[in-house]
Amino acid sequence: MNYFNEFKKGIWQKNPVLVLNLGLCPAIAVTTSVINSLWMALALTFVLVFSNMLVSLLKNFIPSSIRIPVYITIIATLVTVVELVLNAFYPGIYKSLGIYVPLITVNCLVLGRAEAFASKNGIFISVLDGLGIGAGFALILFFLGALREILGANTFFGYTVIKGMQPSSMMILAPGAFFTLGIMLWGMNAINSGKKD
Amino acid sequence: MRNIIKSAVIITLVVLFSFMIIFYAGRITFPYISMQEADRQNKTVESVLPEYTVSEKVSVTLDNGEKFSYWEGTKTVDGLEKKAFAFTSVIYGYNVDIKAIVGVDEENMILGISIFQQTETPGSAVRLIEMTGKETTRGAIHGKIFSRDDVTGSLFHEQFRGIELDKKILISDKGLRSQKPDNEIPYRNSITTITGATMSAKYIIDGLEENLNKLVKARLIHEQDLLIKQNLVPGQNKEEIE
């Protein structure tokens, strides 16, 4: 088994946002700035990696009839830890991300990887899968956040990009996220369909 | 049967393990979260008592055994010391818990109000903050979308400034905020509510009236306590109290 491929697939071939179309809710909601996007990606990657690890570790002990409640309990615990840590040490980020941190619990991406991958594979490979998917998610959120922040607020990481430029507020609002994500999805589909041909 | 018992045991163990992790994470983070909560509360108190220097937090046990706390602020006008008070107004309504900090002067006129915590079903009191805060389209257009904390300057809160709590507070217009001039609102001692949050506004008013009564009682008790401590009440002296 090629371990690097397992990691790499999450970034492009099975990119969670652009290919699997999972985790779209936080991708649209929190990408008003690059900082928010990166923190969201970090929080989700942490939960993804550890939930994959624990599910993989416990897979032989969990009866199939209760596997989903057990996965949810594991994910909810990890999300609570993330929430407490963010609230205690990064209150500004915690407030900016708002409800979308607790909502990681019910994110299809996390539960989907636990059910579809970690419950059928070993610990190391599951951790790599979590890292890869997390990196793919982070990459898309970074580009989405960067585009929206630059065009919508004329800033990048909070610093002014072009002095005197009037930003387009629409980019910061939900329609801006839909447009940007739509164009990215179109681009990804175009590339992938080109490859098939 | 065996499977059911096995499943029950496993899920119990997982839940216990989760509980332990959350418990320890909570224990580590609790002091930091409390510190921030206190800091936020202090900032809120300062914002509802503009121009006043907040000196101390007074905690008093009321006649019915209930504990009530308020903050005292002072400022000097023409050589005279003026006092103002801030208190927490917690309202438990129908599917609505709203926590607000209210600042009033010595004549019980509202100097500022800040609704800083609310839990409710979607579509009710959350609108008090959402619709008027800077997380709105209006806020975004004005370039203030990143400022999530500052909700004290919202239109809904602003209209409370100048309201006299000794008089009955009226709800003058239901629905969207009235276009009537702002200076008319204190004159009429009334507020306008927000569509979808009319009940929440009523709960806030009820909470204000209820907690103002507590403030008046608490101030009396505190002032009496001070007099006793300073040995100014006849028949009692410091030694007796100690």
GROMACS .gro file of C-alpha atoms in nm:
model
  439
    1MET     CA    1   0.000   0.000   0.000
    2ASN     CA    2   0.133   0.340  -0.098
    3TYR     CA    3   0.094   0.557   0.209
    4PHE     CA    4   0.168   0.881   0.027
    5ASN     CA    5  -0.114   0.811  -0.221
    6GLU     CA    6  -0.355   0.764   0.069
    7PHE     CA    7  -0.263   1.108   0.195
    8LYS     CA    8  -0.254   1.270  -0.151
    9LYS     CA    9  -0.596   1.148  -0.264
   10GLY     CA   10  -0.773   1.375  -0.015
   11ILE     CA   11  -0.608   1.681  -0.163
   12TRP     CA   12  -0.713   1.635  -0.524
   13GLN     CA   13  -0.862   1.303  -0.637
   14LYS     CA   14  -1.109   1.284  -0.346
   15ASN     CA   15  -1.111   1.646  -0.243
   16PRO     CA   16  -1.389   1.672   0.017
   17VAL     CA   17  -1.537   1.999  -0.105
   18LEU     CA   18  -1.487   1.993  -0.480
   19VAL     CA   19  -1.517   1.621  -0.553
   20LEU     CA   20  -1.707   1.458  -0.267
   21ASN     CA   21  -1.914   1.775  -0.214
   22LEU     CA   22  -1.901   1.733   0.162
   23GLY     CA   23  -1.847   2.000   0.427
   24LEU     CA   24  -2.007   2.267   0.209
   25CYS     CA   25  -2.185   2.434   0.498
   26PRO     CA   26  -1.871   2.557   0.681
   27ALA     CA   27  -1.702   2.616   0.345
   28ILE     CA   28  -1.967   2.873   0.262
   29ALA     CA   29  -2.032   3.011   0.607
   30VAL     CA   30  -1.694   3.077   0.764
   31THR     CA   31  -1.482   3.174   0.465
   32THR     CA   32  -1.534   3.545   0.511
   33SER     CA   33  -1.164   3.573   0.591
   34VAL     CA   34  -0.851   3.362   0.549
   35ILE     CA   35  -0.790   3.340   0.924
   36ASN     CA   36  -1.140   3.203   0.986
   37SER     CA   37  -1.097   2.956   0.700
   38LEU     CA   38  -0.768   2.823   0.833
   39TRP     CA   39  -0.893   2.786   1.189
   40MET     CA   40  -1.203   2.606   1.068
   41ALA     CA   41  -0.987   2.373   0.859
   42LEU     CA   42  -0.756   2.312   1.155
   43ALA     CA   43  -1.049   2.232   1.387
   44LEU     CA   44  -1.204   1.996   1.135
   45THR     CA   45  -0.872   1.825   1.058
   46PHE     CA   46  -0.810   1.765   1.428
   47VAL     CA   47  -1.152   1.605   1.470
   48LEU     CA   48  -1.114   1.409   1.147
   49VAL     CA   49  -0.771   1.266   1.232
   50PHE     CA   50  -0.857   1.166   1.588
   51SER     CA   51  -1.202   1.032   1.505
   52ASN     CA   52  -1.051   0.822   1.225
   53MET     CA   53  -0.785   0.698   1.465
   54LEU     CA   54  -1.030   0.606   1.742
   55VAL     CA   55  -1.284   0.450   1.509
   56SER     CA   56  -1.013   0.243   1.346
   57LEU     CA   57  -0.882   0.140   1.688
   58LEU     CA   58  -1.223   0.036   1.817
   59LYS     CA   59  -1.368  -0.105   1.494
   60ASN     CA   60  -1.336  -0.470   1.604
   61PHE     CA   61  -1.508  -0.411   1.936
   62ILE     CA   62  -1.807  -0.207   1.820
   63PRO     CA   63  -2.116  -0.411   1.721
   64SER     CA   64  -2.242  -0.292   1.385
   65SER     CA   65  -2.587  -0.210   1.526
   66ILE     CA   66  -2.447   0.066   1.751
   67ARG     CA   67  -2.159   0.187   1.536
   68ILE     CA   68  -2.319   0.517   1.433
   69PRO     CA   69  -2.407   0.628   1.792
   70VAL     CA   70  -2.054   0.535   1.898
   71TYR     CA   71  -1.900   0.732   1.609
   72ILE     CA   72  -2.118   1.031   1.691
   73THR     CA   73  -2.018   1.012   2.060
   74ILE     CA   74  -1.649   1.004   1.966
   75ILE     CA   75  -1.686   1.292   1.721
   76ALA     CA   76  -1.896   1.497   1.965
   77THR     CA   77  -1.633   1.449   2.237
   78LEU     CA   78  -1.355   1.569   2.009
   79VAL     CA   79  -1.562   1.864   1.893
   80THR     CA   80  -1.635   1.960   2.255
   81VAL     CA   81  -1.262   1.954   2.332
   82VAL     CA   82  -1.191   2.175   2.028
   83GLU     CA   83  -1.470   2.411   2.133
   84LEU     CA   84  -1.341   2.440   2.490
   85VAL     CA   85  -0.982   2.498   2.377
   86LEU     CA   86  -1.085   2.763   2.123
   87ASN     CA   87  -1.312   2.932   2.378
   88ALA     CA   88  -1.039   2.935   2.642
   89PHE     CA   89  -0.734   3.031   2.438
   90TYR     CA   90  -0.864   3.188   2.114
   91PRO     CA   91  -1.193   3.357   2.209
   92GLY     CA   92  -1.191   3.584   1.904
   93ILE     CA   93  -1.167   3.290   1.666
   94TYR     CA   94  -1.423   3.098   1.871
   95LYS     CA   95  -1.670   3.383   1.829
   96SER     CA   96  -1.594   3.426   1.461
   97LEU     CA   97  -1.651   3.059   1.386
   98GLY     CA   98  -1.965   3.061   1.600
   99ILE     CA   99  -2.206   2.775   1.561
  100TYR     CA  100  -1.995   2.610   1.291
  101VAL     CA  101  -1.755   2.457   1.544
  102PRO     CA  102  -2.026   2.257   1.726
  103LEU     CA  103  -2.174   2.173   1.387
  104ILE     CA  104  -1.859   1.975   1.300
  105THR     CA  105  -2.024   1.698   1.505
  106VAL     CA  106  -2.284   1.645   1.236
  107ASN     CA  107  -2.056   1.721   0.945
  108CYS     CA  108  -2.102   1.449   0.683
  109LEU     CA  109  -1.734   1.467   0.607
  110VAL     CA  110  -1.622   1.348   0.952
  111LEU     CA  111  -1.891   1.084   0.993
  112GLY     CA  112  -1.850   0.979   0.629
  113ARG     CA  113  -1.475   0.913   0.665
  114ALA     CA  114  -1.531   0.726   0.992
  115GLU     CA  115  -1.793   0.503   0.835
  116ALA     CA  116  -1.651   0.464   0.486
  117PHE     CA  117  -1.280   0.446   0.560
  118ALA     CA  118  -1.166   0.425   0.922
  119SER     CA  119  -1.406   0.144   1.014
  120LYS     CA  120  -1.251  -0.073   0.741
  121ASN     CA  121  -0.882   0.018   0.761
  122GLY     CA  122  -0.587   0.023   1.001
  123ILE     CA  123  -0.497   0.304   1.236
  124PHE     CA  124  -0.201   0.450   1.047
  125ILE     CA  125  -0.373   0.454   0.711
  126SER     CA  126  -0.687   0.605   0.870
  127VAL     CA  127  -0.482   0.884   1.026
  128LEU     CA  128  -0.324   0.951   0.686
  129ASP     CA  129  -0.668   0.959   0.528
  130GLY     CA  130  -0.781   1.210   0.791
  131LEU     CA  131  -0.476   1.426   0.733
  132GLY     CA  132  -0.518   1.414   0.355
  133ILE     CA  133  -0.887   1.497   0.362
  134GLY     CA  134  -0.817   1.771   0.617
  135ALA     CA  135  -0.543   1.915   0.394
  136GLY     CA  136  -0.777   1.909   0.092
  137PHE     CA  137  -1.047   2.082   0.293
  138ALA     CA  138  -0.797   2.339   0.422
  139LEU     CA  139  -0.669   2.410   0.071
  140ILE     CA  140  -1.015   2.486  -0.067
  141LEU     CA  141  -1.115   2.690   0.237
  142PHE     CA  142  -0.791   2.888   0.206
  143PHE     CA  143  -0.855   2.979  -0.159
  144LEU     CA  144  -1.221   3.050  -0.095
  145GLY     CA  145  -1.139   3.264   0.210
  146ALA     CA  146  -0.856   3.446   0.031
  147LEU     CA  147  -1.071   3.532  -0.272
  148ARG     CA  148  -1.361   3.649  -0.060
  149GLU     CA  149  -1.146   3.851   0.178
  150ILE     CA  150  -0.946   4.018  -0.100
  151LEU     CA  151  -1.246   4.102  -0.316
  152GLY     CA  152  -1.495   4.158  -0.036
  153ALA     CA  153  -1.285   4.351   0.215
  154ASN     CA  154  -0.971   4.447   0.021
  155THR     CA  155  -0.761   4.274   0.285
  156PHE     CA  156  -0.550   3.959   0.309
  157PHE     CA  157  -0.484   3.820   0.657
  158GLY     CA  158  -0.624   4.151   0.776
  159TYR     CA  159  -0.374   4.367   0.582
  160THR     CA  160  -0.494   4.607   0.313
  161VAL     CA  161  -0.420   4.477  -0.037
  162ILE     CA  162  -0.469   4.784  -0.258
  163LYS     CA  163  -0.496   5.121  -0.091
  164GLY     CA  164  -0.808   5.309  -0.194
  165MET     CA  165  -0.974   5.014  -0.367
  166GLN     CA  166  -1.346   4.988  -0.298
  167PRO     CA  167  -1.421   4.626  -0.204
  168SER     CA  168  -1.735   4.448  -0.317
  169SER     CA  169  -1.936   4.374  -0.002
  170MET     CA  170  -2.132   4.107  -0.187
  171MET     CA  171  -1.826   3.881  -0.179
  172ILE     CA  172  -1.834   3.876   0.201
  173LEU     CA  173  -2.202   3.786   0.203
  174ALA     CA  174  -2.348   3.443   0.126
  175PRO     CA  175  -2.399   3.504  -0.249
  176GLY     CA  176  -2.027   3.575  -0.283
  177ALA     CA  177  -1.951   3.238  -0.129
  178PHE     CA  178  -2.196   3.060  -0.358
  179PHE     CA  179  -2.055   3.227  -0.670
  180THR     CA  180  -1.693   3.157  -0.577
  181LEU     CA  181  -1.758   2.799  -0.475
  182GLY     CA  182  -1.968   2.745  -0.787
  183ILE     CA  183  -1.686   2.864  -1.010
  184MET     CA  184  -1.437   2.642  -0.824
  185LEU     CA  185  -1.667   2.340  -0.859
  186TRP     CA  186  -1.710   2.413  -1.229
  187GLY     CA  187  -1.332   2.436  -1.272
  188MET     CA  188  -1.272   2.109  -1.088
  189ASN     CA  189  -1.543   1.929  -1.287
  190ALA     CA  190  -1.402   2.068  -1.613
  191ILE     CA  191  -1.053   1.942  -1.526
  192ASN     CA  192  -1.177   1.601  -1.415
  193SER     CA  193  -1.404   1.550  -1.717
  194GLY     CA  194  -1.114   1.652  -1.943
  195LYS     CA  195  -0.903   1.383  -1.781
  196LYS     CA  196  -1.173   1.119  -1.843
  197ASP     CA  197  -1.191   1.209  -2.213
  198MET     CA  198  -2.990  -1.099   2.451
  199ARG     CA  199  -2.615  -1.132   2.474
  200ASN     CA  200  -2.575  -0.888   2.188
  201ILE     CA  201  -2.798  -0.632   2.356
  202ILE     CA  202  -2.597  -0.653   2.679
  203LYS     CA  203  -2.269  -0.631   2.488
  204SER     CA  204  -2.391  -0.325   2.296
  205ALA     CA  205  -2.512  -0.161   2.617
  206VAL     CA  206  -2.180  -0.223   2.791
  207ILE     CA  207  -1.977  -0.090   2.497
  208ILE     CA  208  -2.181   0.224   2.452
  209THR     CA  209  -2.169   0.287   2.828
  210LEU     CA  210  -1.791   0.255   2.827
  211VAL     CA  211  -1.759   0.489   2.529
  212VAL     CA  212  -1.985   0.746   2.696
  213LEU     CA  213  -1.791   0.720   3.024
  214PHE     CA  214  -1.463   0.765   2.840
  215SER     CA  215  -1.606   1.067   2.655
  216PHE     CA  216  -1.734   1.211   2.980
  217MET     CA  217  -1.388   1.179   3.137
  218ILE     CA  218  -1.219   1.354   2.846
  219ILE     CA  219  -1.471   1.637   2.844
  220PHE     CA  220  -1.449   1.668   3.223
  221TYR     CA  221  -1.069   1.707   3.217
  222ALA     CA  222  -1.076   1.939   2.915
  223GLY     CA  223  -1.337   2.148   3.097
  224ARG     CA  224  -1.130   2.158   3.413
  225ILE     CA  225  -0.824   2.283   3.226
  226THR     CA  226  -1.009   2.544   3.023
  227PHE     CA  227  -1.259   2.662   3.286
  228PRO     CA  228  -1.035   2.928   3.453
  229TYR     CA  229  -0.951   3.085   3.116
  230ILE     CA  230  -1.313   3.086   3.003
  231SER     CA  231  -1.424   3.238   3.335
  232MET     CA  232  -1.159   3.506   3.306
  233GLN     CA  233  -1.282   3.603   2.962
  234GLU     CA  234  -1.641   3.599   3.078
  235ALA     CA  235  -1.550   3.838   3.362
  236ASP     CA  236  -1.355   4.059   3.125
  237ARG     CA  237  -1.646   4.071   2.881
  238GLN     CA  238  -1.884   4.150   3.164
  239ASN     CA  239  -1.664   4.437   3.284
  240LYS     CA  240  -1.646   4.582   2.935
  241THR     CA  241  -2.022   4.552   2.901
  242VAL     CA  242  -2.073   4.727   3.236
  243GLU     CA  243  -1.846   5.010   3.125
  244SER     CA  244  -2.038   5.041   2.799
  245VAL     CA  245  -2.377   5.072   2.972
  246LEU     CA  246  -2.242   5.331   3.215
  247PRO     CA  247  -2.086   5.577   2.970
  248GLU     CA  248  -1.875   5.855   3.122
  249TYR     CA  249  -1.891   5.690   3.464
  250THR     CA  250  -1.601   5.528   3.645
  251VAL     CA  251  -1.709   5.184   3.754
  252SER     CA  252  -1.579   5.143   4.104
  253GLU     CA  253  -1.710   4.832   4.266
  254LYS     CA  254  -1.942   4.534   4.237
  255VAL     CA  255  -2.184   4.515   4.526
  256SER     CA  256  -2.341   4.185   4.627
  257VAL     CA  257  -2.640   4.195   4.859
  258THR     CA  258  -2.873   3.932   5.002
  259LEU     CA  259  -3.229   4.052   4.963
  260ASP     CA  260  -3.507   4.000   5.219
  261ASN     CA  261  -3.629   3.685   5.043
  262GLY     CA  262  -3.279   3.535   5.062
  263GLU     CA  263  -3.204   3.596   4.695
  264LYS     CA  264  -2.857   3.723   4.613
  265PHE     CA  265  -2.842   4.029   4.391
  266SER     CA  266  -2.536   4.200   4.251
  267TYR     CA  267  -2.494   4.538   4.093
  268TRP     CA  268  -2.211   4.763   3.988
  269GLU     CA  269  -2.167   5.118   4.103
  270GLY     CA  270  -2.026   5.392   3.884
  271THR     CA  271  -1.942   5.751   3.975
  272LYS     CA  272  -1.867   6.076   3.795
  273THR     CA  273  -1.823   6.431   3.905
  274VAL     CA  274  -2.043   6.702   3.756
  275ASP     CA  275  -1.989   7.063   3.873
  276GLY     CA  276  -1.809   6.940   4.182
  277LEU     CA  277  -2.093   6.706   4.275
  278GLU     CA  278  -2.058   6.331   4.272
  279LYS     CA  279  -2.317   6.153   4.060
  280LYS     CA  280  -2.378   5.784   4.086
  281ALA     CA  281  -2.505   5.531   3.836
  282PHE     CA  282  -2.575   5.162   3.866
  283ALA     CA  283  -2.559   4.861   3.641
  284PHE     CA  284  -2.736   4.535   3.703
  285THR     CA  285  -2.786   4.206   3.531
  286SER     CA  286  -3.134   4.133   3.412
  287VAL     CA  287  -3.191   3.766   3.342
  288ILE     CA  288  -3.522   3.684   3.182
  289TYR     CA  289  -3.658   3.334   3.155
  290GLY     CA  290  -3.945   3.344   2.914
  291TYR     CA  291  -4.126   3.109   2.683
  292ASN     CA  292  -3.841   2.930   2.510
  293VAL     CA  293  -3.633   3.238   2.575
  294ASP     CA  294  -3.350   3.307   2.819
  295ILE     CA  295  -3.208   3.653   2.774
  296LYS     CA  296  -2.928   3.800   2.981
  297ALA     CA  297  -2.887   4.173   2.965
  298ILE     CA  298  -2.679   4.427   3.155
  299VAL     CA  299  -2.855   4.756   3.215
  300GLY     CA  300  -2.711   5.085   3.331
  301VAL     CA  301  -2.933   5.337   3.513
  302ASP     CA  302  -2.867   5.672   3.678
  303GLU     CA  303  -2.986   5.778   4.023
  304GLU     CA  304  -3.328   5.869   3.878
  305ASN     CA  305  -3.359   5.520   3.728
  306MET     CA  306  -3.324   5.642   3.373
  307ILE     CA  307  -3.159   5.392   3.141
  308LEU     CA  308  -2.811   5.500   3.034
  309GLY     CA  309  -2.739   5.192   2.829
  310ILE     CA  310  -2.842   4.833   2.777
  311SER     CA  311  -2.654   4.540   2.636
  312ILE     CA  312  -2.810   4.206   2.559
  313PHE     CA  313  -2.507   3.986   2.567
  314GLN     CA  314  -2.639   3.638   2.602
  315GLN     CA  315  -2.951   3.473   2.478
  316THR     CA  316  -3.060   3.118   2.419
  317GLU     CA  317  -3.386   3.046   2.250
  318THR     CA  318  -3.548   2.873   1.963
  319PRO     CA  319  -3.450   3.012   1.624
  320GLY     CA  320  -3.655   3.306   1.513
  321SER     CA  321  -3.723   3.475   1.841
  322ALA     CA  322  -3.487   3.680   2.054
  323VAL     CA  323  -3.189   3.604   1.838
  324ARG     CA  324  -3.336   3.863   1.606
  325LEU     CA  325  -3.285   4.130   1.869
  326ILE     CA  326  -2.916   4.094   1.809
  327GLU     CA  327  -2.903   3.963   1.454
  328MET     CA  328  -3.128   4.215   1.296
  329THR     CA  329  -2.973   4.510   1.461
  330GLY     CA  330  -2.616   4.397   1.505
  331LYS     CA  331  -2.337   4.440   1.259
  332GLU     CA  332  -2.369   4.085   1.131
  333THR     CA  333  -2.631   4.205   0.891
  334THR     CA  334  -2.634   4.317   0.531
  335ARG     CA  335  -2.653   4.668   0.663
  336GLY     CA  336  -2.349   4.603   0.880
  337ALA     CA  337  -2.161   4.448   0.592
  338ILE     CA  338  -2.234   4.740   0.364
  339HIS     CA  339  -2.101   4.971   0.630
  340GLY     CA  340  -1.784   4.764   0.644
  341LYS     CA  341  -1.828   4.642   0.999
  342ILE     CA  342  -1.888   4.275   0.934
  343PHE     CA  343  -1.581   4.158   1.126
  344SER     CA  344  -1.697   4.320   1.445
  345ARG     CA  345  -1.902   4.043   1.602
  346ASP     CA  346  -1.862   4.144   1.964
  347ASP     CA  347  -1.998   4.491   1.953
  348VAL     CA  348  -2.371   4.472   1.961
  349THR     CA  349  -2.421   4.750   2.212
  350GLY     CA  350  -2.456   5.013   1.945
  351SER     CA  351  -2.743   4.841   1.769
  352LEU     CA  352  -3.068   5.018   1.696
  353PHE     CA  353  -3.272   4.797   1.925
  354HIS     CA  354  -3.045   4.869   2.220
  355GLU     CA  355  -3.009   5.237   2.141
  356GLN     CA  356  -3.379   5.304   2.180
  357PHE     CA  357  -3.366   5.207   2.549
  358ARG     CA  358  -3.137   5.499   2.628
  359GLY     CA  359  -3.336   5.765   2.809
  360ILE     CA  360  -3.622   5.535   2.906
  361GLU     CA  361  -3.739   5.594   3.262
  362LEU     CA  362  -3.777   5.271   3.451
  363ASP     CA  363  -3.994   5.426   3.723
  364LYS     CA  364  -4.265   5.475   3.464
  365LYS     CA  365  -4.439   5.206   3.264
  366ILE     CA  366  -4.249   5.118   2.949
  367LEU     CA  367  -4.480   5.096   2.651
  368ILE     CA  368  -4.444   4.915   2.324
  369SER     CA  369  -4.545   5.180   2.076
  370ASP     CA  370  -4.501   5.014   1.740
  371LYS     CA  371  -4.493   4.650   1.654
  372GLY     CA  372  -4.303   4.530   1.356
  373LEU     CA  373  -4.006   4.704   1.210
  374ARG     CA  374  -3.840   4.991   1.387
  375SER     CA  375  -4.044   5.304   1.377
  376GLN     CA  376  -3.923   5.584   1.155
  377LYS     CA  377  -4.028   5.838   1.413
  378PRO     CA  378  -3.751   6.064   1.537
  379ASP     CA  379  -3.531   5.905   1.801
  380ASN     CA  380  -3.582   6.189   2.046
  381GLU     CA  381  -3.955   6.115   2.059
  382ILE     CA  382  -3.897   5.768   2.198
  383PRO     CA  383  -3.769   5.864   2.543
  384TYR     CA  384  -4.043   6.129   2.559
  385ARG     CA  385  -4.308   5.862   2.510
  386ASN     CA  386  -4.117   5.618   2.734
  387SER     CA  387  -4.177   5.351   2.477
  388ILE     CA  388  -3.983   5.122   2.254
  389THR     CA  389  -4.052   4.963   1.921
  390THR     CA  390  -4.013   4.590   1.880
  391ILE     CA  391  -3.877   4.381   1.600
  392THR     CA  392  -4.090   4.155   1.384
  393GLY     CA  393  -4.060   3.801   1.510
  394ALA     CA  394  -3.924   3.911   1.845
  395THR     CA  395  -4.218   4.098   1.997
  396MET     CA  396  -4.247   3.854   2.287
  397SER     CA  397  -3.875   3.877   2.354
  398ALA     CA  398  -3.899   4.254   2.382
  399LYS     CA  399  -4.186   4.213   2.629
  400TYR     CA  400  -3.975   3.973   2.834
  401ILE     CA  401  -3.693   4.225   2.837
  402ILE     CA  402  -3.926   4.497   2.968
  403ASP     CA  403  -4.067   4.263   3.235
  404GLY     CA  404  -3.714   4.171   3.336
  405LEU     CA  405  -3.611   4.537   3.357
  406GLU     CA  406  -3.904   4.625   3.583
  407GLU     CA  407  -3.850   4.322   3.805
  408ASN     CA  408  -3.477   4.373   3.840
  409LEU     CA  409  -3.508   4.747   3.899
  410ASN     CA  410  -3.717   4.670   4.208
  411LYS     CA  411  -3.442   4.439   4.324
  412LEU     CA  412  -3.182   4.709   4.258
  413VAL     CA  413  -3.375   4.963   4.467
  414LYS     CA  414  -3.400   4.716   4.756
  415ALA     CA  415  -3.036   4.612   4.722
  416ARG     CA  416  -2.919   4.974   4.725
  417LEU     CA  417  -3.117   5.042   5.043
  418ILE     CA  418  -2.973   4.735   5.214
  419HIS     CA  419  -2.621   4.823   5.102
  420GLU     CA  420  -2.651   5.185   5.215
  421GLN     CA  421  -2.782   5.069   5.552
  422ASP     CA  422  -2.493   4.824   5.583
  423LEU     CA  423  -2.250   5.105   5.511
  424LEU     CA  424  -2.407   5.326   5.775
  425ILE     CA  425  -2.386   5.045   6.030
  426LYS     CA  426  -2.021   4.987   5.944
  427GLN     CA  427  -1.949   5.356   5.982
  428ASN     CA  428  -2.118   5.350   6.322
  429LEU     CA  429  -2.380   5.600   6.216
  430VAL     CA  430  -2.690   5.403   6.310
  431PRO     CA  431  -2.795   5.479   6.668
  432GLY     CA  432  -2.775   5.189   6.908
  433GLN     CA  433  -2.526   4.996   6.702
  434ASN     CA  434  -2.154   5.026   6.689
  435LYS     CA  435  -1.871   4.857   6.510
  436GLU     CA  436  -1.780   4.628   6.799
  437GLU     CA  437  -2.134   4.493   6.822
  438ILE     CA  438  -2.138   4.416   6.454
  439GLU     CA  439  -1.803   4.241   6.470
   0.00000   0.00000   0.00000
